[in-house]
Each structure stands twice: as structure tokens, then as C-alpha cells.
CSV table of C-alpha atoms in Angstrom, one decimal:
chain,number,residue,atom,x,y,z
A,51,MET,CA,5.4,7.2,-30.1
A,52,GLY,CA,2.8,5.0,-28.4
A,53,ASN,CA,1.2,1.7,-29.0
A,54,SER,CA,-1.8,0.4,-30.8
A,55,LEU,CA,-4.2,-1.3,-28.4
A,56,MET,CA,-4.6,-4.0,-31.0
A,57,ASP,CA,-1.3,-5.4,-29.9
A,58,THR,CA,-1.6,-4.5,-26.2
A,59,TYR,CA,-3.3,-6.8,-23.7
A,60,VAL,CA,-5.6,-4.7,-21.5
A,61,GLN,CA,-7.9,-6.3,-18.9
A,62,VAL,CA,-9.9,-5.1,-15.9
A,63,PHE,CA,-10.8,-7.5,-13.1
A,64,ALA,CA,-14.0,-6.5,-11.3
A,65,ASN,CA,-17.4,-8.0,-10.9
A,66,ARG,CA,-20.6,-6.0,-11.1
A,67,SER,CA,-20.7,-5.3,-7.4
A,68,VAL,CA,-17.5,-3.2,-7.5
A,69,TRP,CA,-17.7,0.5,-8.1
A,70,MET,CA,-15.6,1.4,-11.1
A,71,GLU,CA,-15.2,4.9,-12.4
A,72,SER,CA,-15.1,5.2,-16.2
A,73,ALA,CA,-12.2,7.8,-15.7
A,74,ALA,CA,-10.1,5.0,-14.2
A,75,ILE,CA,-10.6,2.7,-17.1
A,76,GLU,CA,-9.9,5.5,-19.5
A,77,GLN,CA,-6.6,6.2,-17.7
A,78,LEU,CA,-5.7,2.6,-18.0
A,79,HIS,CA,-6.3,2.5,-21.7
A,80,THR,CA,-4.6,5.9,-22.3
A,81,THR,CA,-1.5,4.8,-20.5
A,82,ALA,CA,-1.4,1.5,-22.4
A,83,ARG,CA,-1.8,3.4,-25.7
A,84,ASN,CA,0.5,6.4,-25.1
A,85,LEU,CA,3.6,4.9,-23.4
A,86,GLN,CA,6.1,3.3,-25.8
A,87,GLY,CA,6.7,-0.4,-25.3
A,88,ILE,CA,3.7,-1.2,-23.1
A,89,ARG,CA,2.6,-4.7,-23.9
A,90,ALA,CA,0.0,-5.3,-21.2
A,91,ALA,CA,-2.1,-3.2,-18.7
A,92,VAL,CA,-4.2,-4.7,-16.0
A,93,GLY,CA,-6.7,-3.0,-13.7
A,94,LEU,CA,-7.4,-4.7,-10.4
A,95,PRO,CA,-10.8,-4.3,-8.7
A,96,ASP,CA,-9.4,-1.4,-6.6
A,97,LEU,CA,-8.6,0.6,-9.7
A,98,HIS,CA,-9.3,4.3,-9.4
A,99,PRO,CA,-8.0,7.5,-11.1
A,100,GLY,CA,-4.6,8.8,-10.1
A,101,ARG,CA,-2.5,11.8,-11.0
A,102,GLY,CA,-1.8,11.0,-14.6
A,103,TYR,CA,-1.9,7.2,-14.2
A,104,PRO,CA,-4.4,5.0,-12.5
A,105,VAL,CA,-3.9,3.4,-9.1
A,106,GLY,CA,-4.7,-0.3,-8.6
A,107,ALA,CA,-3.0,-1.2,-11.8
A,108,ALA,CA,0.0,-3.2,-13.3
A,109,PHE,CA,1.8,-2.6,-16.5
A,110,PHE,CA,4.3,-4.7,-18.5
A,111,SER,CA,6.7,-3.0,-20.9
A,112,THR,CA,9.6,-4.1,-23.1
A,113,GLU,CA,12.8,-2.2,-23.9
A,114,ARG,CA,11.8,0.7,-21.7
A,115,PHE,CA,10.5,1.2,-18.2
A,116,TYR,CA,8.7,4.2,-16.6
A,117,PRO,CA,9.6,5.5,-13.2
A,118,ALA,CA,6.5,7.8,-13.4
A,119,LEU,CA,4.3,4.7,-13.5
A,120,VAL,CA,5.7,3.6,-10.1
A,121,GLY,CA,5.0,7.1,-8.7
A,122,GLY,CA,6.5,9.0,-5.8
A,123,ASP,CA,6.0,6.5,-2.9
A,124,ILE,CA,8.4,3.9,-4.2
A,125,GLY,CA,8.3,0.8,-2.0
A,126,CYS,CA,5.0,1.6,-0.3
A,127,GLY,CA,3.5,-1.6,0.9
A,128,MET,CA,1.9,-3.7,3.7
A,129,ALA,CA,3.5,-5.5,6.6
A,130,LEU,CA,1.7,-7.9,8.9
A,131,HIS,CA,3.0,-9.0,12.3
A,132,ALA,CA,1.7,-11.3,15.0
A,133,THR,CA,2.0,-9.8,18.4
A,134,SER,CA,2.2,-11.5,21.8
A,135,LEU,CA,-0.9,-9.7,22.9
A,136,LYS,CA,-4.1,-11.7,23.3
A,137,ALA,CA,-7.2,-10.3,21.8
A,138,HIS,CA,-9.4,-11.2,24.8
A,139,LYS,CA,-7.1,-9.3,27.2
A,140,THR,CA,-7.4,-5.9,25.5
A,141,SER,CA,-9.8,-3.3,24.2
A,142,PRO,CA,-9.6,-0.3,21.8
A,143,SER,CA,-9.5,2.1,24.7
A,144,LYS,CA,-6.6,0.2,26.4
A,145,LEU,CA,-4.7,0.1,23.2
A,146,GLU,CA,-5.2,3.8,22.5
A,147,LYS,CA,-4.0,4.7,26.0
A,148,ALA,CA,-0.9,2.5,25.8
A,149,LEU,CA,0.1,3.8,22.4
A,150,GLY,CA,-0.1,7.5,23.2
A,151,VAL,CA,1.3,9.6,20.4
A,152,ILE,CA,3.7,7.8,18.1
A,153,ASP,CA,4.3,10.6,15.5
A,154,GLY,CA,7.6,12.4,15.0
A,155,PRO,CA,11.2,11.1,15.1
A,156,LEU,CA,11.9,7.8,16.9
A,157,PRO,CA,12.5,7.9,20.6
A,158,GLY,CA,16.1,7.5,21.8
A,159,VAL,CA,15.7,3.9,22.8
A,160,LEU,CA,14.8,2.9,19.2
A,161,LEU,CA,17.3,5.4,17.7
A,162,ASP,CA,20.0,3.4,19.4
A,163,GLU,CA,18.9,0.3,17.4
A,164,VAL,CA,19.2,2.0,14.0
A,165,ASP,CA,22.1,0.9,11.8
A,166,ARG,CA,23.6,4.3,11.1
A,167,ALA,CA,26.1,3.0,8.6
A,168,GLY,CA,23.4,1.2,6.7
A,169,LEU,CA,21.2,4.3,6.6
A,170,GLN,CA,24.2,6.3,5.3
A,171,ALA,CA,24.6,3.8,2.5
A,172,LEU,CA,20.9,4.1,1.6
A,173,ALA,CA,21.2,7.9,1.5
A,174,GLN,CA,24.2,7.7,-0.8
A,175,ARG,CA,22.5,5.2,-3.1
A,176,SER,CA,19.4,7.4,-3.3
A,177,GLY,CA,21.4,10.4,-4.4
A,178,VAL,CA,18.7,12.8,-3.1
A,179,ALA,CA,18.8,12.5,0.7
A,180,THR,CA,21.1,12.7,3.7
A,181,ALA,CA,21.2,10.1,6.4
A,182,ASP,CA,20.0,12.7,8.9
A,183,ALA,CA,16.9,13.4,6.8
A,184,LEU,CA,16.2,9.7,6.5
A,185,LEU,CA,16.6,9.3,10.3
A,186,GLN,CA,14.1,12.2,10.9
A,187,SER,CA,11.3,10.3,8.9
A,188,LEU,CA,12.2,6.8,10.0
A,189,GLY,CA,9.4,5.1,12.0
A,190,THR,CA,6.7,7.5,10.9
A,191,ILE,CA,3.5,6.5,9.2
A,192,GLY,CA,2.9,9.6,7.0
A,193,GLY,CA,-0.3,11.0,5.7
A,194,GLY,CA,-2.7,10.1,2.9
A,195,ASN,CA,-4.0,6.5,3.2
A,196,HIS,CA,-1.1,5.3,5.3
A,197,PHE,CA,-1.9,3.7,8.7
A,198,ALA,CA,-1.0,1.2,11.3
A,199,GLU,CA,-3.8,-1.1,12.6
A,200,LEU,CA,-4.1,-3.5,15.4
A,201,GLN,CA,-6.5,-6.3,14.4
A,202,ALA,CA,-8.2,-9.4,15.7
A,203,VAL,CA,-8.8,-12.6,13.7
A,204,ASP,CA,-12.4,-12.7,12.7
A,205,THR,CA,-12.5,-15.9,10.5
A,206,LEU,CA,-10.0,-18.5,9.6
A,207,TYR,CA,-10.5,-20.2,6.2
A,208,GLU,CA,-7.3,-22.2,6.6
A,209,GLU,CA,-7.0,-23.8,10.0
A,210,SER,CA,-3.8,-22.8,11.9
A,211,ALA,CA,-2.9,-20.2,9.3
A,212,LEU,CA,-3.0,-17.5,12.1
A,213,ASP,CA,-3.5,-17.8,15.8
A,214,LYS,CA,-7.1,-16.8,16.5
A,215,LYS,CA,-6.2,-15.6,20.0
A,216,CYS,CA,-3.5,-13.2,18.9
A,217,VAL,CA,-3.7,-9.5,18.1
A,218,TYR,CA,-2.1,-8.7,14.7
A,219,LEU,CA,-0.4,-5.5,13.6
A,220,MET,CA,-0.7,-4.3,10.0
A,221,VAL,CA,1.5,-1.4,8.8
A,222,HIS,CA,0.8,0.4,5.6
A,223,SER,CA,3.5,3.0,4.8
A,224,GLY,CA,6.3,3.7,2.3
A,225,SER,CA,9.5,5.5,1.7
A,226,ARG,CA,8.1,8.8,3.0
A,227,GLY,CA,9.7,11.8,1.2
A,228,LEU,CA,12.5,9.7,-0.3
A,229,GLY,CA,10.5,8.2,-3.2
A,230,GLY,CA,9.0,11.6,-4.0
A,231,ALA,CA,12.4,13.2,-4.2
A,232,ILE,CA,13.6,10.5,-6.5
A,233,LEU,CA,10.6,10.9,-8.8
A,234,ARG,CA,10.9,14.7,-8.9
A,235,GLU,CA,14.5,14.5,-9.9
A,236,HIS,CA,13.7,11.9,-12.6
A,237,VAL,CA,10.8,13.9,-14.1
A,238,GLU,CA,12.8,17.1,-14.1
A,239,ARG,CA,15.5,15.4,-16.2
A,240,PHE,CA,13.4,13.0,-18.4
A,241,ASN,CA,9.7,14.1,-18.1
A,242,HIS,CA,7.5,11.0,-18.5
A,243,GLY,CA,9.4,9.5,-21.4
A,244,GLY,CA,10.8,6.5,-19.5
A,245,LEU,CA,14.3,5.1,-19.7
A,246,ALA,CA,15.9,2.7,-22.2
A,247,ALA,CA,16.6,-0.6,-20.5
A,248,ALA,CA,20.3,-0.8,-20.9
A,249,SER,CA,21.2,2.9,-20.5
A,250,PRO,CA,23.4,4.4,-17.8
A,251,GLU,CA,20.4,6.5,-16.8
A,252,ALA,CA,18.4,3.3,-16.2
A,253,ASP,CA,21.2,1.9,-14.1
A,254,ALA,CA,21.2,5.0,-12.0
A,255,TYR,CA,17.5,4.9,-11.4
A,256,TRP,CA,17.7,1.2,-10.4
A,257,GLN,CA,20.1,2.2,-7.6
A,258,GLN,CA,17.7,4.9,-6.4
A,259,HIS,CA,14.7,2.6,-6.6
A,260,GLU,CA,16.3,-0.2,-4.6
A,261,ALA,CA,17.4,2.3,-2.0
A,262,ALA,CA,13.8,3.6,-1.6
A,263,ILE,CA,12.5,0.0,-1.5
A,264,ALA,CA,14.9,-0.9,1.3
A,265,TYR,CA,14.1,2.3,3.2
A,266,ALA,CA,10.4,1.7,3.0
A,267,GLN,CA,10.8,-1.8,4.4
A,268,LEU,CA,13.0,-0.4,7.2
A,269,ASN,CA,10.4,2.2,7.9
A,270,ARG,CA,7.6,-0.3,8.3
A,271,ARG,CA,9.8,-2.4,10.6
A,272,MET,CA,10.6,0.6,12.8
A,273,ILE,CA,6.9,1.6,12.9
A,274,ALA,CA,6.1,-1.9,14.1
A,275,GLN,CA,8.9,-1.9,16.7
A,276,ARG,CA,7.8,1.6,17.9
A,277,MET,CA,4.3,0.3,18.5
A,278,ALA,CA,5.5,-2.9,20.1
A,279,LYS,CA,7.7,-0.9,22.5
A,280,ALA,CA,4.7,1.2,23.5
A,281,LEU,CA,2.4,-1.8,24.0
A,282,ARG,CA,5.2,-3.9,25.6
A,283,VAL,CA,4.7,-6.8,23.2
A,284,GLU,CA,6.8,-9.0,21.1
A,285,LEU,CA,6.5,-9.3,17.3
A,286,ARG,CA,6.8,-11.9,14.6
A,287,GLN,CA,6.7,-10.8,11.0
A,288,VAL,CA,4.2,-12.7,8.9
A,289,LEU,CA,4.8,-10.8,5.6
A,290,ASP,CA,6.1,-7.6,4.1
A,291,ILE,CA,5.1,-6.8,0.5
A,292,SER,CA,5.7,-3.8,-1.6
A,293,HIS,CA,2.9,-2.6,-4.0
A,294,ASN,CA,4.7,0.4,-5.7
A,295,HIS,CA,7.7,-0.7,-7.7
A,296,VAL,CA,9.1,-1.8,-11.0
A,297,GLN,CA,11.0,-5.0,-11.5
A,298,ARG,CA,12.5,-7.1,-14.3
A,299,HIS,CA,10.0,-9.7,-15.3
A,300,ASP,CA,9.2,-12.3,-17.9
A,301,TRP,CA,5.6,-12.4,-19.1
A,302,ARG,CA,4.3,-14.8,-21.7
A,303,GLY,CA,7.8,-15.4,-23.2
A,304,GLN,CA,8.7,-11.7,-23.3
A,305,GLN,CA,11.5,-10.2,-21.2
A,306,GLY,CA,10.7,-6.8,-19.9
A,307,PHE,CA,9.6,-4.7,-16.9
A,308,LEU,CA,6.6,-5.1,-14.6
A,309,HIS,CA,5.3,-1.8,-13.0
A,310,ARG,CA,3.0,-2.1,-10.1
A,311,LYS,CA,1.2,1.1,-9.0
A,312,GLY,CA,-1.0,0.1,-6.1
A,313,ALA,CA,-0.9,-3.6,-7.0
A,314,THR,CA,0.2,-6.4,-4.7
A,315,PRO,CA,2.6,-9.1,-6.0
A,316,ALA,CA,0.9,-12.5,-6.6
A,317,ASP,CA,4.2,-14.3,-6.9
A,318,GLU,CA,5.8,-13.7,-3.4
A,319,GLY,CA,3.7,-15.8,-1.1
A,320,LEU,CA,0.8,-14.7,1.2
A,321,VAL,CA,-0.5,-11.1,0.8
A,322,VAL,CA,-2.9,-9.0,2.8
A,323,ILE,CA,-5.7,-6.9,1.2
A,324,PRO,CA,-6.9,-4.3,3.6
A,325,GLY,CA,-10.3,-2.6,3.6
A,326,SER,CA,-11.0,0.9,4.7
A,327,ARG,CA,-10.5,2.0,8.3
A,328,GLY,CA,-14.0,0.6,9.1
A,329,ASP,CA,-13.9,-2.7,7.2
A,330,TYR,CA,-12.3,-6.1,7.3
A,331,SER,CA,-8.9,-7.0,5.9
A,332,TYR,CA,-8.2,-10.3,4.1
A,333,LEU,CA,-5.1,-12.5,4.2
A,334,VAL,CA,-5.1,-14.4,0.9
A,335,ARG,CA,-3.0,-17.0,-0.9
A,336,PRO,CA,-2.4,-16.0,-4.6
A,337,ALA,CA,-3.1,-18.7,-7.2
A,338,ALA,CA,0.1,-20.1,-8.7
A,339,ASP,CA,1.1,-19.7,-12.4
A,340,ARG,CA,-1.7,-17.3,-13.4
A,341,ASP,CA,-0.4,-14.5,-15.6
A,342,GLU,CA,-3.6,-12.9,-16.9
A,343,ALA,CA,-3.5,-10.3,-14.0
A,344,LEU,CA,0.2,-9.7,-14.5
A,345,HIS,CA,1.0,-11.7,-11.4
A,346,SER,CA,-0.7,-9.0,-9.3
A,347,LEU,CA,-3.6,-8.6,-6.9
A,348,ALA,CA,-5.5,-5.6,-5.5
A,349,HIS,CA,-3.6,-3.7,-2.8
A,350,GLY,CA,-6.7,-2.7,-0.9
A,351,ALA,CA,-10.3,-1.6,-1.3
A,352,GLY,CA,-9.5,1.4,-3.5
A,353,ARG,CA,-11.0,4.8,-3.4
A,354,LYS,CA,-14.5,5.5,-4.4
A,355,TRP,CA,-14.5,9.3,-4.0
A,356,ALA,CA,-11.8,11.9,-4.6
A,357,ARG,CA,-10.3,13.4,-1.5
A,358,SER,CA,-11.6,16.8,-2.4
A,359,ASP,CA,-15.2,15.5,-2.4
A,360,CYS,CA,-15.1,13.9,1.0
A,361,MET,CA,-15.6,16.8,3.4
A,362,GLY,CA,-18.6,18.2,1.5
A,363,ARG,CA,-20.2,14.8,1.2
A,364,LEU,CA,-19.6,13.6,4.7
A,365,ARG,CA,-19.5,16.6,7.1
A,366,PRO,CA,-23.3,17.2,7.0
A,367,ARG,CA,-23.8,13.5,8.0
A,368,PHE,CA,-21.0,12.6,10.3
A,369,SER,CA,-19.2,14.4,13.2
A,370,LEU,CA,-15.6,13.9,13.9
A,371,THR,CA,-16.5,11.8,16.8
A,372,ASP,CA,-18.7,9.6,14.6
A,373,LEU,CA,-15.7,8.9,12.3
A,374,GLN,CA,-13.4,8.0,15.3
A,375,GLN,CA,-15.5,4.9,15.9
A,376,THR,CA,-16.4,2.1,13.5
A,377,ARG,CA,-19.1,-0.4,13.1
A,378,PHE,CA,-16.8,-2.9,14.8
A,379,ASP,CA,-16.5,-0.6,17.9
A,380,SER,CA,-12.9,-0.1,16.9
A,381,THR,CA,-11.2,3.2,17.4
A,382,VAL,CA,-9.6,5.5,14.7
A,383,VAL,CA,-6.8,7.7,16.1
A,384,CYS,CA,-6.6,10.7,13.8
A,385,ALA,CA,-6.3,14.2,15.1
A,386,ASP,CA,-6.3,15.7,11.6
A,387,ARG,CA,-9.9,16.8,10.9
A,388,GLU,CA,-9.6,16.9,7.1
A,389,LEU,CA,-7.7,13.6,6.9
A,390,ILE,CA,-10.3,11.7,8.9
A,391,TYR,CA,-13.0,12.7,6.5
A,392,GLU,CA,-10.8,12.0,3.4
A,393,GLU,CA,-10.1,8.5,4.8
A,394,ALA,CA,-13.6,7.7,6.0
A,395,PRO,CA,-14.9,4.2,5.2
A,396,GLN,CA,-17.6,5.7,3.0
A,397,ALA,CA,-14.9,7.1,0.6
A,398,TYR,CA,-13.7,3.6,-0.2
A,399,LYS,CA,-15.0,0.6,-2.1
A,400,ASP,CA,-16.4,-2.4,-0.4
A,401,VAL,CA,-13.5,-4.7,0.2
A,402,ASP,CA,-15.7,-7.8,0.1
A,403,GLY,CA,-16.5,-7.1,-3.5
A,404,VAL,CA,-12.9,-6.4,-4.4
A,405,VAL,CA,-11.8,-9.7,-2.9
A,406,ALA,CA,-14.8,-11.6,-4.4
A,407,SER,CA,-13.8,-10.3,-7.9
A,408,LEU,CA,-10.4,-11.8,-7.6
A,409,GLN,CA,-11.7,-15.0,-6.0
A,410,GLU,CA,-14.2,-15.5,-8.8
A,411,ALA,CA,-11.4,-15.0,-11.4
A,412,GLY,CA,-9.5,-17.8,-9.7
A,413,LEU,CA,-6.7,-15.5,-8.7
A,414,LEU,CA,-6.7,-16.2,-5.0
A,415,THR,CA,-8.0,-18.3,-2.1
A,416,LEU,CA,-9.0,-16.9,1.3
A,417,VAL,CA,-6.7,-17.6,4.3
A,418,ALA,CA,-8.1,-15.4,7.0
A,419,ARG,CA,-10.3,-12.3,7.7
A,420,LEU,CA,-9.2,-9.8,10.3
A,421,LYS,CA,-11.2,-7.0,11.9
A,422,PRO,CA,-9.9,-3.7,13.3
A,423,LEU,CA,-9.4,-3.0,17.0
A,424,LEU,CA,-7.5,0.3,16.6
A,425,THR,CA,-6.4,2.2,13.5
A,426,TYR,CA,-3.6,4.8,14.0
A,427,LYS,CA,-3.2,7.5,11.5
A,428,LYS,CA,-2.1,10.7,13.3
A,429,GLY,CA,-2.0,11.5,17.0
A,430,ALA,CA,-3.1,14.6,18.8
A,431,MET,CA,-0.6,17.4,18.5
A,432,GLN,CA,1.4,17.9,21.8
A,433,CYS,CA,1.2,21.4,23.2
A,434,CYS,CA,4.4,23.5,23.1
């Protein structure tokens, strides 16, 4: 049994400059209408169609919550670190050479730093993974739209918010296969019907969910440490924010559950909104006490084209070499031919329009704009 949209708050935040597929808006309305207990659904300007549910959206429900709305990459998010490297003392080519290939399991020097007992506890809480399996994936970026990017400060809107001389490291990754395994187990047992708030099944999912959130945070931290080790720099974390999760939440006097599927929290301090691999990223300050967007902001630029369309659209126009350089003269490290076309800047919305939509709605103020120096997605395969 679903809801009538008459008693469900549905809102999309996007100005006229933002590309918005009608299919994404239809998915938002369908989800709000068909899932029992949904009281509010918000599409951010990065809204785009997903597998069954839209990405770039937040949903508030009462009495039930929906693991399928969170999706498989539980805990996926963005971390931003200041490094001790100075922007004027490096270049994309130097960074690429120093990094080398950072795929695969962690090197021994970093493995020694891993809390094995803590990893074992996460595996047990997840109920679907072993500590050895988690260790194999730890410190790896993954595929899809995940990346690690070294950035320079382009513009400061708040003086002293960042050090303009520093190189910054942004990491976008999640719980790797762990969240997907949790979701598969859930869907096999409960399909997409959600869980009653106070049920034993809900309590069991919360344990799994929190394990995936913790593992995703640990994974981002180890990716950053791995890169710092290769570059021989020190790190200071600026923020780490998840954009795929569900949490208990009060909204307009109602107690319930806030699901974010590709939506950044607006109630946890500064957040970063990245563009595509050839665009700016924005550090922003969410406006306080604004509930019309379900206390959420865009998590990035958002896709404009489906992955399956990218090779056909772009291959006649751009070579692999073309897509390994950006308009900023930054470098994109991606040895996967199909992936580099799927993740080309042209496949994404304009991040300036996405951020401007939220700014015009009074949902944020600008803190800084960063530009890419090097984006790492997947290194060259090492021979035998």
C-alpha cells in the first residue's frame, strides 16, 4: 500500500540551467507514491535516474524505512584532506609519477597499521563478510564514479577557510562490496517492502548498516594514507561525509527515517560538492535550520547521460588521450578504456549550475572552489 501524493511533500531543487531528465522526476514521484510511509521526497539538482530509485534524492518516512532506498554502496561519501604539499612546487606529471599504481591490496607498510581486531568486529557486525575479505578491499577506490583527486585552491570565498598554497586531496569511495552484499541479503529476504521500525529485522539491519558506514570511512582514510605515503606528504582531514545512508530523523515535528541516496547531509558542517573529472569542486557551508530540502544538498554534479550511451556519443569525438587531459591541464589516470568514456566530463551536468541552484534557494554559501591537478581512477595493469 502506497501513499497519496496529496499528503506527501515532493520538491525538486534545480534552476533552468540544470539538465533534468523527466525520467528522474518520474522516479522521484513514483517512489514517494508507492512506498508505504513516505512523507517527503526531495530531488537535488544532481537528480538523475537510478536502478529503481533516483540518485541525488532524499526521502523521509515514518514507521518504516527502506534499505533499498539507500542502495548497495552504504556509506559512500566524500573526504577532503589538506596535504603538506605546496601547489606551486608540483605538477600533474610529477604527481602521476610519484603515485604510480595504487590499486589492489594495501602494501605491507600500511597493512601493519590496520586494526585487525576492529576489522574482525566490523566483519562480524556485517554478517556477510570475513575480516580477510574486508582487508583485501581496504584502501581501494573501486569503479564507477569513485575517484581520488589532488586539487589546488582556485578561489576562496571565505578568507582563511583553506590554505591557498596547499594541495588538497579529495577521496570519493564507499564500502566496496560490503554494502552490496548487505543489500542483496536484505532484498532476498524482504524484497523492497522495507522494515517496520521496531522489529528485530530492523535492528539487525541497523547493525549491518553501521558496520558498512564505519568500513567506508576507514576505506577512505586508508586510500588517503596510501596516497600520502606514495607522495611522502602529511595529511590533515578537513571533513568526511557519507551521502548514502538512512538515519533516525525528526522532520517538521514527525519522528521517522531520513534516507539519502546520493545526497549530502546539510546538518553536519562543511561539505564538498565535486564536479566531473574535468570541472571544479566546491566547498560549501550549508544554511542552518532549513528543512525544505530534507537537510540535504547535492552530492556532486550528477550524471547527464547513461553509462551505456557514453562510448557511442564520445568515441567519435575524443580519443583516450583526449580524455586523459582536462581543460585545466590536469591529468586523469584511468587505464580502463570503457570507464574513462563513461566518466568523461561531457557525461555529467555542469557543477556551477548545480551549486547555483542550491545557492539561489538559500541552502548554502560558498566557502572555496578547487580545481583538479590529478584525478586517479584506475592505474595501468601491471604485467605478470
